[in-house]
Short mmCIF file of N, CA, C and O and ligand atoms in Angstrom, two decimals:
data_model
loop_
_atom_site.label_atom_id
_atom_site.label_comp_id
_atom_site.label_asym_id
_atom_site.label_seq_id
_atom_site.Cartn_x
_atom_site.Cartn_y
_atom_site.Cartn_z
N UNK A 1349 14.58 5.47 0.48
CA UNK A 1349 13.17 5.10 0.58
C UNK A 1349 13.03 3.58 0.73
O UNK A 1349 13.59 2.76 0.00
N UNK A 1350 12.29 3.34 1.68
CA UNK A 1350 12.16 1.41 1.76
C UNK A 1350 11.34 1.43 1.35
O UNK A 1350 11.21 0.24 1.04
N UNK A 1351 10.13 2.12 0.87
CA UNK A 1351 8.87 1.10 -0.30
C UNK A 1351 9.70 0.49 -1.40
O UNK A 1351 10.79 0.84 -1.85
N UNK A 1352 9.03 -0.35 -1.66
CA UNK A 1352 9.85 -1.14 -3.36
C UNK A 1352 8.61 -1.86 -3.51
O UNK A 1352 7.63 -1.97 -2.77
N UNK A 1353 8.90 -2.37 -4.71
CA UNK A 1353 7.80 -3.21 -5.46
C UNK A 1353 8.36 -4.70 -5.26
O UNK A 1353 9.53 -4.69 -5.66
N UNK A 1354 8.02 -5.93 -4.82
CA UNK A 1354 7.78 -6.94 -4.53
C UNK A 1354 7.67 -7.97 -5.70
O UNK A 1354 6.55 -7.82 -6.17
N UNK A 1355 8.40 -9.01 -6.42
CA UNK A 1355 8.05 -9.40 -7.42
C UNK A 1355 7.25 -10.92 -6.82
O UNK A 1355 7.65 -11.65 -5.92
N UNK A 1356 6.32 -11.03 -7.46
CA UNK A 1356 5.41 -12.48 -6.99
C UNK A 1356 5.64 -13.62 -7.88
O UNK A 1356 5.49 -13.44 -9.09
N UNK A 1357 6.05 -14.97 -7.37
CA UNK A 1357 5.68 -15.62 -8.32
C UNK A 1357 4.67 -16.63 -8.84
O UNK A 1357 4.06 -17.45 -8.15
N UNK A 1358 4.58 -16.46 -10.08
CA UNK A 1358 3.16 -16.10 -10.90
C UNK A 1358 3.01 -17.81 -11.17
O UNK A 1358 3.70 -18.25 -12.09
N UNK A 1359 2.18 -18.76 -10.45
CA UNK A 1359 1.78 -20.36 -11.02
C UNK A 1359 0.53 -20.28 -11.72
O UNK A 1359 -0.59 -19.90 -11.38
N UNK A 1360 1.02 -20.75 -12.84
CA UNK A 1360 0.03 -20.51 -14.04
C UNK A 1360 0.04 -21.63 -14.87
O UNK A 1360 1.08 -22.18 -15.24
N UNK A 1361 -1.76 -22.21 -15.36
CA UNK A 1361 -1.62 -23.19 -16.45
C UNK A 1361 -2.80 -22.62 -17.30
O UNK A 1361 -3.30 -21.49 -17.33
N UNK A 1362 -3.12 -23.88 -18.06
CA UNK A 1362 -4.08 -23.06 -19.09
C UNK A 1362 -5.47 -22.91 -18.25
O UNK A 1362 -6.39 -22.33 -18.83
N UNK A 1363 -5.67 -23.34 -17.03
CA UNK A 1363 -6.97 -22.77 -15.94
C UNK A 1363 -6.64 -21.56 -15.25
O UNK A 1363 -7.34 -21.09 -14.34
N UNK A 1364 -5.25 -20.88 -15.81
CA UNK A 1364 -5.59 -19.65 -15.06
C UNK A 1364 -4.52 -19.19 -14.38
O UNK A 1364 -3.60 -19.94 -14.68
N UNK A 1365 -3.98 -17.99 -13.30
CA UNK A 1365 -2.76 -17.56 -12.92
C UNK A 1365 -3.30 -17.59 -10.94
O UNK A 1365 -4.31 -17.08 -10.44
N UNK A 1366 -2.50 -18.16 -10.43
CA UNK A 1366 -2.17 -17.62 -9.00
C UNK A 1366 -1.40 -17.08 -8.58
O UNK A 1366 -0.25 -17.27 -8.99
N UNK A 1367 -1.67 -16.11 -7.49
CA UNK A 1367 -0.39 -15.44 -6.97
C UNK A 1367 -0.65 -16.19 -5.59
O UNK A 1367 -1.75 -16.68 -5.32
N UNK A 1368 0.45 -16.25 -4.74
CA UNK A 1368 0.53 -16.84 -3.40
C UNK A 1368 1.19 -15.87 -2.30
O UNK A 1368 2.42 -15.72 -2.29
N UNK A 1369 0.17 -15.06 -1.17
CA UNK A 1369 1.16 -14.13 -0.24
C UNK A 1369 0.84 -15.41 1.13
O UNK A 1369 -0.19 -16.01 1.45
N UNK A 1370 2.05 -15.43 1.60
CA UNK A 1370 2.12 -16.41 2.88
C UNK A 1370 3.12 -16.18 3.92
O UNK A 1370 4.32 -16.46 3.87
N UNK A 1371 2.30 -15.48 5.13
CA UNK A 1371 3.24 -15.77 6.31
C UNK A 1371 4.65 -16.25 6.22
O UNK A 1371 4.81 -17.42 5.88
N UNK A 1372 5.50 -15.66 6.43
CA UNK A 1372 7.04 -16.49 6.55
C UNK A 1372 7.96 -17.07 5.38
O UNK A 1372 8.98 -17.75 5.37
N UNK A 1373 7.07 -16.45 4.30
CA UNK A 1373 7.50 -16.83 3.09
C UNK A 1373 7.70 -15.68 2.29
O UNK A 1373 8.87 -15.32 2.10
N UNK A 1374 6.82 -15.06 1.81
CA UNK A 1374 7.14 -13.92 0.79
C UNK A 1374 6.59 -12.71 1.53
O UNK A 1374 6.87 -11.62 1.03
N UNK A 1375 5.99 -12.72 2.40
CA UNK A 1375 5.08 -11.58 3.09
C UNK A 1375 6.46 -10.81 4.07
O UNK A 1375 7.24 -11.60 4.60
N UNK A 1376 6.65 -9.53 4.23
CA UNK A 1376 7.57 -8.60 4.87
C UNK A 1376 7.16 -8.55 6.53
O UNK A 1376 7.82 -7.98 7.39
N UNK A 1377 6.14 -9.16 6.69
CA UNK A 1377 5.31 -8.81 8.00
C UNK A 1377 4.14 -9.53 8.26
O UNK A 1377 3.28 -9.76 7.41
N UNK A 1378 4.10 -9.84 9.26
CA UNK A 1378 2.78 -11.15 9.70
C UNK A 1378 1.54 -10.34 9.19
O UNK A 1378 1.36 -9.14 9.34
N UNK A 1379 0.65 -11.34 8.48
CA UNK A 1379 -0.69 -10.34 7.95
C UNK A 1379 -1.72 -10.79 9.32
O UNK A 1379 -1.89 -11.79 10.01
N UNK A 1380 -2.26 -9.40 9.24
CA UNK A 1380 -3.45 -9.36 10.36
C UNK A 1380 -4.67 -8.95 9.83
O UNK A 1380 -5.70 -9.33 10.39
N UNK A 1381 -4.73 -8.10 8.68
CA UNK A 1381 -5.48 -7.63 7.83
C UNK A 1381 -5.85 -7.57 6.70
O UNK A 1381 -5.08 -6.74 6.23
N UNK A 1382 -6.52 -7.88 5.90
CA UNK A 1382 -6.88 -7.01 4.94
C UNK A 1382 -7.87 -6.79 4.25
O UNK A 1382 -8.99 -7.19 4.59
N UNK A 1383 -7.60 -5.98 2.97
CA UNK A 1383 -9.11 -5.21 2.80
C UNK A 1383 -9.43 -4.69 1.14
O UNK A 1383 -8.61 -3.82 0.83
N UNK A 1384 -10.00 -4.87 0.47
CA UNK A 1384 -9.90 -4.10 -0.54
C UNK A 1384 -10.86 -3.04 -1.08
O UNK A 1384 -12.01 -3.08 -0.64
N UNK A 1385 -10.46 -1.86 -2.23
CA UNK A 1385 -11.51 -0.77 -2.35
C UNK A 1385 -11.38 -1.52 -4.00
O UNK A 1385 -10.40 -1.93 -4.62
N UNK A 1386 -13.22 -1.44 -4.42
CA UNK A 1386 -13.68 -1.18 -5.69
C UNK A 1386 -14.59 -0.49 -6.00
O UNK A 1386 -15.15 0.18 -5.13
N UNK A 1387 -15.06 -0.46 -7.46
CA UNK A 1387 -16.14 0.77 -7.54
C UNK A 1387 -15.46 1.97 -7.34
O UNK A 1387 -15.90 2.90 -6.67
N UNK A 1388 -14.36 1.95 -7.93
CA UNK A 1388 -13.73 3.18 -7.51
C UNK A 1388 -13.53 4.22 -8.80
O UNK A 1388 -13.03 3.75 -9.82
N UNK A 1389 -13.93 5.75 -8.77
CA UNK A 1389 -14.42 6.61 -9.52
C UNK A 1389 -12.87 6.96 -10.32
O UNK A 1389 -11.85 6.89 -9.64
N UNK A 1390 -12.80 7.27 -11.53
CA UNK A 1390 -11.16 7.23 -11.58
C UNK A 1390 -10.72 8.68 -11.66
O UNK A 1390 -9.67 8.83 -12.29
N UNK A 1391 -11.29 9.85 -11.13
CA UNK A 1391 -10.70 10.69 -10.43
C UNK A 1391 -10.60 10.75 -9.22
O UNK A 1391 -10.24 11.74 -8.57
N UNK A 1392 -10.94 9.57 -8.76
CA UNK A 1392 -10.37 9.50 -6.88
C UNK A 1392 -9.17 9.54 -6.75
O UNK A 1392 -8.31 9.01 -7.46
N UNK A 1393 -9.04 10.32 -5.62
CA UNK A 1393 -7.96 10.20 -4.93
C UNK A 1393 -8.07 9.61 -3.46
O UNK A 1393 -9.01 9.98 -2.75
N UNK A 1394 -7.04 8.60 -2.92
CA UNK A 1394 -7.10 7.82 -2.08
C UNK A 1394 -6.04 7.89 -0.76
O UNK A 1394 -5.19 8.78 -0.89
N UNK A 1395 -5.98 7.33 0.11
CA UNK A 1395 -4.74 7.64 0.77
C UNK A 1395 -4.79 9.18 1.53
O UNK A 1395 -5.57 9.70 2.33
N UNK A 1396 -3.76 9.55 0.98
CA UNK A 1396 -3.09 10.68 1.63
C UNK A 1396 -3.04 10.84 3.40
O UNK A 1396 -3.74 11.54 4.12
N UNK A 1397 -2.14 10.07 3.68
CA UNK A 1397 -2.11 9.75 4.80
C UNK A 1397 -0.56 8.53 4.99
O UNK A 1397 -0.10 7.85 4.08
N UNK A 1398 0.03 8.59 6.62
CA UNK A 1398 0.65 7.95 6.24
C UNK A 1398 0.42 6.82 8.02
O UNK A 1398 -0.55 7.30 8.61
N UNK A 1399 0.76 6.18 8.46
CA UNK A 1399 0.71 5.27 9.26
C UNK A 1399 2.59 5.43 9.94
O UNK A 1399 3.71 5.68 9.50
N UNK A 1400 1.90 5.09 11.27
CA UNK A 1400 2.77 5.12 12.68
C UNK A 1400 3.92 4.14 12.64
O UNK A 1400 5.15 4.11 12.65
N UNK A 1401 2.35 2.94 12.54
CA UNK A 1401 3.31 1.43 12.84
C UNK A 1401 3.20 0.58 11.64
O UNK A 1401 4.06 -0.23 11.29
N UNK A 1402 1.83 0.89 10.91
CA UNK A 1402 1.08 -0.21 9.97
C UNK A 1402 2.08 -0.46 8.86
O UNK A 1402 2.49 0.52 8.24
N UNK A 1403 2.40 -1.39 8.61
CA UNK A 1403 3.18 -1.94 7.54
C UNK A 1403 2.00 -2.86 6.52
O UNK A 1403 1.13 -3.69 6.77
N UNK A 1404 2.61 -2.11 5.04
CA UNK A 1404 1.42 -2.21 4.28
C UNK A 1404 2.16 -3.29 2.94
O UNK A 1404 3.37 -3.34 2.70
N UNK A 1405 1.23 -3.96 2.30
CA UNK A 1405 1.46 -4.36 1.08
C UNK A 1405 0.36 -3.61 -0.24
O UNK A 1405 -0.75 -3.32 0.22
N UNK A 1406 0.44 -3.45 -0.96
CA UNK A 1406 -0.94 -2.53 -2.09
C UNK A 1406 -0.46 -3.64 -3.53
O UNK A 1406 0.67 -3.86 -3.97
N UNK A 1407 -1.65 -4.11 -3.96
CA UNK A 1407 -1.56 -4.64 -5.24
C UNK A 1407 -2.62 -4.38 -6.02
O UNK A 1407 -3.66 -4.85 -5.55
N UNK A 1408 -2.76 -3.78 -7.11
CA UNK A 1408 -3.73 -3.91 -8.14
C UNK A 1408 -3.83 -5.73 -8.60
O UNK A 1408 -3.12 -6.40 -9.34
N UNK A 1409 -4.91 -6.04 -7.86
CA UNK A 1409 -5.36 -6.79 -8.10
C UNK A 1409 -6.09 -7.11 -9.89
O UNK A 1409 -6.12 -8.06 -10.67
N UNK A 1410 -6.50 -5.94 -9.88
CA UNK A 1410 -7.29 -5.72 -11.12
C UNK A 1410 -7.06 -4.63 -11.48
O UNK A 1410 -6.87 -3.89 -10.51
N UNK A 1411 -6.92 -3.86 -12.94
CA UNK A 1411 -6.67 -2.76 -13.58
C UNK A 1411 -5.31 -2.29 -12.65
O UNK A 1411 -4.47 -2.80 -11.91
N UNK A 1412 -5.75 -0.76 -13.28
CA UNK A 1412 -4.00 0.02 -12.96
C UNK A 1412 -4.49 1.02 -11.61
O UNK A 1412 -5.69 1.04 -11.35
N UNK A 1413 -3.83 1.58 -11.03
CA UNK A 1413 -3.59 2.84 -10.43
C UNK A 1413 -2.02 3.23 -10.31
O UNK A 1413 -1.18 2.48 -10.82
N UNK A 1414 -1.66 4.31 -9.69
CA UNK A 1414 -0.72 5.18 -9.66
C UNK A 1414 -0.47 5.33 -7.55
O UNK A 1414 -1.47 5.53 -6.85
N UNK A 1415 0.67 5.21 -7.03
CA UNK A 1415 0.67 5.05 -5.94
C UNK A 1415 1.72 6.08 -5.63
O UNK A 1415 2.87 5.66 -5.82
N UNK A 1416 1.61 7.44 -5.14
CA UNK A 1416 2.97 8.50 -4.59
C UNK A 1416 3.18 8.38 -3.19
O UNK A 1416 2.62 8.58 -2.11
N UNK A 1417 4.24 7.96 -3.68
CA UNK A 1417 4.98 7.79 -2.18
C UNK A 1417 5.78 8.79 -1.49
O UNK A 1417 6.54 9.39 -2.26
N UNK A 1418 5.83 9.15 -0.30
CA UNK A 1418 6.97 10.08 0.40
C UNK A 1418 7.54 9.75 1.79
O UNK A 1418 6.89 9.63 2.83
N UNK A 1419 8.45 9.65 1.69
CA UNK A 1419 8.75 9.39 3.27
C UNK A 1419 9.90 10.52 3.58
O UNK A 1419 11.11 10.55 3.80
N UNK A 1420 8.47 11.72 3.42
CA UNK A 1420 9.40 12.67 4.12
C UNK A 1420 11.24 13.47 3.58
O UNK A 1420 11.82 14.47 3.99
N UNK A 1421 11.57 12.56 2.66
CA UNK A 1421 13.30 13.14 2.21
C UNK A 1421 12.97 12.53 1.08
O UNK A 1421 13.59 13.31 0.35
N UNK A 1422 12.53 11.82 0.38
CA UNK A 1422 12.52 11.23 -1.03
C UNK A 1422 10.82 11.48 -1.56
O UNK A 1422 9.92 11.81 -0.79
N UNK A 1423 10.63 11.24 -3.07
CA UNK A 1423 9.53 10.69 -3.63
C UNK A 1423 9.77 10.13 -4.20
O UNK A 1423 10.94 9.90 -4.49
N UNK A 1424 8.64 9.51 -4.76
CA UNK A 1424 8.42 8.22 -5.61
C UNK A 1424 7.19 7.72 -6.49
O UNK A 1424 6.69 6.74 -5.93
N UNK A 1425 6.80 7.92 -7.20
CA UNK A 1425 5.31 7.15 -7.72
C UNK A 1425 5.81 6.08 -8.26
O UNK A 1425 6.87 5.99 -8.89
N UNK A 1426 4.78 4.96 -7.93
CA UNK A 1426 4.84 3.48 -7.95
C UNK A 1426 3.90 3.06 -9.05
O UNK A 1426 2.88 2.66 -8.48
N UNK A 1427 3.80 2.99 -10.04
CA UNK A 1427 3.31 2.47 -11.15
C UNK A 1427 2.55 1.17 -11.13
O UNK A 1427 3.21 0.30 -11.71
N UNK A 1428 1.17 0.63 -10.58
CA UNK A 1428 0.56 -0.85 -10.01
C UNK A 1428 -0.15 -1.35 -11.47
O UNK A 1428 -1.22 -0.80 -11.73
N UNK A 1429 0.14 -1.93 -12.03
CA UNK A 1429 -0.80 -2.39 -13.52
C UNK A 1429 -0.61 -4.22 -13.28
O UNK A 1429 -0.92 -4.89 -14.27
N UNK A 1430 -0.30 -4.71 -12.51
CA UNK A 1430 0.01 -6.18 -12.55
C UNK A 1430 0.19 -6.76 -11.86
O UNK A 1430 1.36 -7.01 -11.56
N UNK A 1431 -0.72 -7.22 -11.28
CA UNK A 1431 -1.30 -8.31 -10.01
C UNK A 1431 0.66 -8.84 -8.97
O UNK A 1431 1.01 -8.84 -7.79
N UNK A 1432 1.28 -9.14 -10.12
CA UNK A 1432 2.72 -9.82 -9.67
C UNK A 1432 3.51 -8.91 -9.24
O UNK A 1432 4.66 -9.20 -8.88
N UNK A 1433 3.07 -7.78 -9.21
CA UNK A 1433 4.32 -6.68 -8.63
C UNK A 1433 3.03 -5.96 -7.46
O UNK A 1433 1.98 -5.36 -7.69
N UNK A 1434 3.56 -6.29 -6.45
CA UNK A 1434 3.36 -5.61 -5.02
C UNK A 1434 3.59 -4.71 -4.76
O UNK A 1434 4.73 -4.63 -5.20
N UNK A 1435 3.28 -3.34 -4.10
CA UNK A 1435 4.01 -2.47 -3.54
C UNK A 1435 4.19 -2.79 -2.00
O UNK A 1435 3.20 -2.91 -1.28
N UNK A 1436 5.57 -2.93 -1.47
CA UNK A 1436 5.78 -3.34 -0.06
C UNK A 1436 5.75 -1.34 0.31
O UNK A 1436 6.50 -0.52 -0.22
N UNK A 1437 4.45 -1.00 1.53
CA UNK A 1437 4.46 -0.22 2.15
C UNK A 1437 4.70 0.27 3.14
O UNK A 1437 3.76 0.62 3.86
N UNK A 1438 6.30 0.53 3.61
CA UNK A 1438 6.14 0.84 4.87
C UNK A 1438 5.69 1.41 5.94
O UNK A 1438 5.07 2.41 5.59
N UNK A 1439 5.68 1.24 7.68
CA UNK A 1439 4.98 2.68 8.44
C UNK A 1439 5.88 4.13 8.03
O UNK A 1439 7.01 4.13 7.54
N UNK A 1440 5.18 5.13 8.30
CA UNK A 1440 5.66 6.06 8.30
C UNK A 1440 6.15 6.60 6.59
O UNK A 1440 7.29 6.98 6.32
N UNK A 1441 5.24 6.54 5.77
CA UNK A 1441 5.36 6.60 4.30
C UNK A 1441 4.24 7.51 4.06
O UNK A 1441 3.13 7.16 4.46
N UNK A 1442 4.40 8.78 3.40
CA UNK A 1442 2.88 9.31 2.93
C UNK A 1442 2.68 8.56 1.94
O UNK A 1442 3.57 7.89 1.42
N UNK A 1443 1.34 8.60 1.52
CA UNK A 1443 0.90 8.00 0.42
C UNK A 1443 -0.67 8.69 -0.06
O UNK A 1443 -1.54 9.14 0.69
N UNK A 1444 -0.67 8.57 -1.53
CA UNK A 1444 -1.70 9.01 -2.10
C UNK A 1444 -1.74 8.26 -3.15
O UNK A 1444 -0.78 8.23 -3.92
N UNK A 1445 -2.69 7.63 -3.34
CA UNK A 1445 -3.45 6.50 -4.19
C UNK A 1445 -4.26 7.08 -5.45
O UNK A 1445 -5.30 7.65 -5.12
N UNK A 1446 -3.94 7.05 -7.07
CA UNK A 1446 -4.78 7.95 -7.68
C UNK A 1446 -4.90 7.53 -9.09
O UNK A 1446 -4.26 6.48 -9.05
N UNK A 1447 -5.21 7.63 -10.08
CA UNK A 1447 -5.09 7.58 -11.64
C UNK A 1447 -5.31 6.30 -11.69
O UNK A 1447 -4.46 5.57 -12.20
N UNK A 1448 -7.14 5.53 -10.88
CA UNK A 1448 -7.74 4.45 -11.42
C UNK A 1448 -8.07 4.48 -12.37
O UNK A 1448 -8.59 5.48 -12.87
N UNK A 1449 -7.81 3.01 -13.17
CA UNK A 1449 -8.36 2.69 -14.15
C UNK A 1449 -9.88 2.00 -13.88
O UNK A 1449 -10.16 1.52 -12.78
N UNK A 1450 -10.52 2.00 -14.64
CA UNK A 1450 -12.14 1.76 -14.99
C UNK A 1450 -11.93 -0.01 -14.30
O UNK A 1450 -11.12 -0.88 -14.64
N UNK A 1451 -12.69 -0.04 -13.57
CA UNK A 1451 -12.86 -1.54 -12.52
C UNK A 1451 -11.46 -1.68 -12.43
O UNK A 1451 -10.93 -2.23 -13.39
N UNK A 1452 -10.47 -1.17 -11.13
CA UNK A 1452 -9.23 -1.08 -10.94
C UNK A 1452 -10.07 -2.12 -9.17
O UNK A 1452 -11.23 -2.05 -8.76
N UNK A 1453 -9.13 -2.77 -8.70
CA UNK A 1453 -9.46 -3.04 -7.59
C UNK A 1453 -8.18 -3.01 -6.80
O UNK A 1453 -7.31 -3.85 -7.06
N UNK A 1454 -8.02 -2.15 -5.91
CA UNK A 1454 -7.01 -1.92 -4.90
C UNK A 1454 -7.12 -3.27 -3.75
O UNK A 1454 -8.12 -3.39 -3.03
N UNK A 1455 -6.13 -4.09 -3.70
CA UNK A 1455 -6.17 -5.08 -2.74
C UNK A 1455 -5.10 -4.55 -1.70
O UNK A 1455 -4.04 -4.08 -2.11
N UNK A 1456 -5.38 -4.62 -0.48
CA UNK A 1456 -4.04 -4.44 0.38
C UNK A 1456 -3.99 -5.52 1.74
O UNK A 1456 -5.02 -5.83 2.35
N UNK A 1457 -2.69 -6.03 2.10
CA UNK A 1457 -2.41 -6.51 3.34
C UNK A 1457 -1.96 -5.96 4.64
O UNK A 1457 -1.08 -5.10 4.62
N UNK A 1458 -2.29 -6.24 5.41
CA UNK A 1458 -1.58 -5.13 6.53
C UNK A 1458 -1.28 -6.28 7.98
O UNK A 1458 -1.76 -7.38 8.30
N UNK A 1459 -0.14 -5.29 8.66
CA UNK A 1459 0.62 -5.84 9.47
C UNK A 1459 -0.40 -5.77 10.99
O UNK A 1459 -0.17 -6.59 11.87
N UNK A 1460 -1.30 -4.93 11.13
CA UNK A 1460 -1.97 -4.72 12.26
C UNK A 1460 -3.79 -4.33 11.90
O UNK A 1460 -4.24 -3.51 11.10
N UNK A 1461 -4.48 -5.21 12.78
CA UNK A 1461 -5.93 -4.42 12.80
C UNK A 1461 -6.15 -3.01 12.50
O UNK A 1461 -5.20 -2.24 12.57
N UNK A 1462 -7.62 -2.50 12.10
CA UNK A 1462 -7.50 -0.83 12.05
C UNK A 1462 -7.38 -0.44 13.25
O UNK A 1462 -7.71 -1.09 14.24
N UNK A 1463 -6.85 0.83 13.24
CA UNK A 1463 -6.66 1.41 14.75
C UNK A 1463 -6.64 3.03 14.03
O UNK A 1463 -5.69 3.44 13.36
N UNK A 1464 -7.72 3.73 14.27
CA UNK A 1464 -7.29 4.96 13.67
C UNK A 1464 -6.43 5.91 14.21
O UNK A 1464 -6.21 7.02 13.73
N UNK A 1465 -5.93 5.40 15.30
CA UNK A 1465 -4.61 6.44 15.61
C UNK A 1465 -3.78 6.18 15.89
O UNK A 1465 -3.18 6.53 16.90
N UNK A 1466 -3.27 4.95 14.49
CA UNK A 1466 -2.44 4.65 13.87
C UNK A 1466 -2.23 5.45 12.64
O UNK A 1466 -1.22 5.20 11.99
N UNK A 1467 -2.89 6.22 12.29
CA UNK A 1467 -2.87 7.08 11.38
C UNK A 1467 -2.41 8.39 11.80
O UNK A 1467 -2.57 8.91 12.90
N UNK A 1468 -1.59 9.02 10.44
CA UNK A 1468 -1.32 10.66 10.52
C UNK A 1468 -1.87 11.21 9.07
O UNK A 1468 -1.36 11.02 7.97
N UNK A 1469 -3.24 12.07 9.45
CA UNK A 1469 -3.69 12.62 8.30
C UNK A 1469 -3.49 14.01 8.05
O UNK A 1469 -4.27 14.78 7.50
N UNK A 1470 -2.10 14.29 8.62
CA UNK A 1470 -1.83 15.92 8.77
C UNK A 1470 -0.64 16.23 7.94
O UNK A 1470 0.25 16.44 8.77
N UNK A 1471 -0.07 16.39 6.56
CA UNK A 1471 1.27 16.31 6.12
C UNK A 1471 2.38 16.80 6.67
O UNK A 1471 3.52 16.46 6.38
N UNK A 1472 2.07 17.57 7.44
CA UNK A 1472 3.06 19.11 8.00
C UNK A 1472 3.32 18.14 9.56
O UNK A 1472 4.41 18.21 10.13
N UNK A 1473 2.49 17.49 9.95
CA UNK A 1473 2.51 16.59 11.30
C UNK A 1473 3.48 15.68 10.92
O UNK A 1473 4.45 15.43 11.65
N UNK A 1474 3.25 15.00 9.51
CA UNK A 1474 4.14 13.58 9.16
C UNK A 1474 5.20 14.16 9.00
O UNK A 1474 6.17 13.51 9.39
N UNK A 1475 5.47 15.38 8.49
CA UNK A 1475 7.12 15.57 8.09
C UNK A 1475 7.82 15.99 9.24
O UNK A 1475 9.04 15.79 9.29
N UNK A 1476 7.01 16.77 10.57
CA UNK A 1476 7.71 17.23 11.99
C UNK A 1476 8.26 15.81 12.81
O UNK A 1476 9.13 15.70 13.66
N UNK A 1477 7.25 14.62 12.09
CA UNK A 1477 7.34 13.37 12.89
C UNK A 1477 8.76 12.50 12.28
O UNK A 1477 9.45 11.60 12.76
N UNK A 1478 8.82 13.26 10.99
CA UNK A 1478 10.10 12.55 10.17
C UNK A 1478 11.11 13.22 10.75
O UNK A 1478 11.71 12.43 11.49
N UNK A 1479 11.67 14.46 10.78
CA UNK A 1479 12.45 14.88 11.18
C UNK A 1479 12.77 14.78 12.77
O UNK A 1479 13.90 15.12 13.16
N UNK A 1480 11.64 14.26 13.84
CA UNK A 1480 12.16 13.99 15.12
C UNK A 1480 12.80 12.93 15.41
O UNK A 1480 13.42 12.65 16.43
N UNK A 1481 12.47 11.86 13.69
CA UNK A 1481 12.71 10.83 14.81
C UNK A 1481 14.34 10.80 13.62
O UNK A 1481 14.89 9.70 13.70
N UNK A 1482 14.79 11.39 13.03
CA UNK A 1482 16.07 11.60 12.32
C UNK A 1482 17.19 11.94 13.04
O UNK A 1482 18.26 12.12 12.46
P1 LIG B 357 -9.03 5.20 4.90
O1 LIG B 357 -7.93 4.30 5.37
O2 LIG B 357 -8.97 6.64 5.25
O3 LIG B 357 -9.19 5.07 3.31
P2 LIG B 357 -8.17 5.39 2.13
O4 LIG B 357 -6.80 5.48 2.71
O5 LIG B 357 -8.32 4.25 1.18
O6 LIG B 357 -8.56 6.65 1.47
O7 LIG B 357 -10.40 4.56 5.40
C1 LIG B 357 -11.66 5.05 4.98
C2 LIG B 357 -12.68 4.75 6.04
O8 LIG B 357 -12.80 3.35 6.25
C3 LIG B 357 -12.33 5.37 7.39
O9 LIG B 357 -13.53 5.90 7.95
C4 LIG B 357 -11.87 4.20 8.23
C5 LIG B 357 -12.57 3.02 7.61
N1 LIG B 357 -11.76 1.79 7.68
C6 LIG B 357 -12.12 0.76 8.54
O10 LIG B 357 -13.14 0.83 9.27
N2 LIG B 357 -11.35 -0.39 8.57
C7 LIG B 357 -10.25 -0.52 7.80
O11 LIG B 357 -9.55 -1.58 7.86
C8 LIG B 357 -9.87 0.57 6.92
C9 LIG B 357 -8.66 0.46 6.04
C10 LIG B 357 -10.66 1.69 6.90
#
């Protein structure tokens, strides 16, 4: 599985903590995007879907969620409670986003504009698409 969690490092004084994502430096992929969900109900479920080309970063910015990953031959749930640990998302990864915490804010970066068919929202599609290209 190539998702992994990303460790950030954390510049911090007594005004407070930054994290820094930058082009050519700590970022896996040129950012073109991004976007974040709040107000989010904490029996949502999110995601479920996986991307073609889009190469993703996901950080709980704020509070926790729970991130399951599949790429098709492995799983994984990704545990997000702390701004400094990233999840690096690759294309071609299912994913389902779930078990917000109360004002959780999902931040994400992405490698390409939206394009919705860049997306596969069919599971049985993503796994015929895993195994062709194996
Ligand atoms: P979607 O990616 O399906 O949400 P999630 O994976 O978080 O459940 O997007 C939800 C809606 O928002 C969908 O109608 C497409 C739209 N959208 C945009 O217009 N631009 C974007 O950059 C994103 C991520 C979604």
């Amino acid at each position: 599985m190539k998702a992994k969690l990303i460790d950030l490092k954390k510049i911090y004084d007594m005004r407070g903590s930054m994290l820094v994502f930058e082009n050519g430096h700590n970022l896996p992929f040129e950012l073109k995007r991004s976007y974040f969900i709040y107000d989010i109900p904490s029996d949502s479920s999110r995601g479920s879907h996986a991307h073609i080309n889009l190469n993703q970063i996901i950080i709980a910015a704020s509070g926790s969620f729970e991130v399951e990953v599949d790429d098709g031959e492995h799983k994984k749930t990704f545990l997000l409670n702390n701004p400094s640990k990233a999840l690096f998302l690759p294309k071609m990864h299912w994913r389902v986003i779930l078990k917000f915490s109360t004002g959780s804010i999902c931040l994400v970066y992405a490698s390409a504009i939206y394009d919705e068919s860049d997306y596969i929202r069919n599971y049985d599609e993503f796994k015929k698409r895993v195994l062709l290209s194996s």
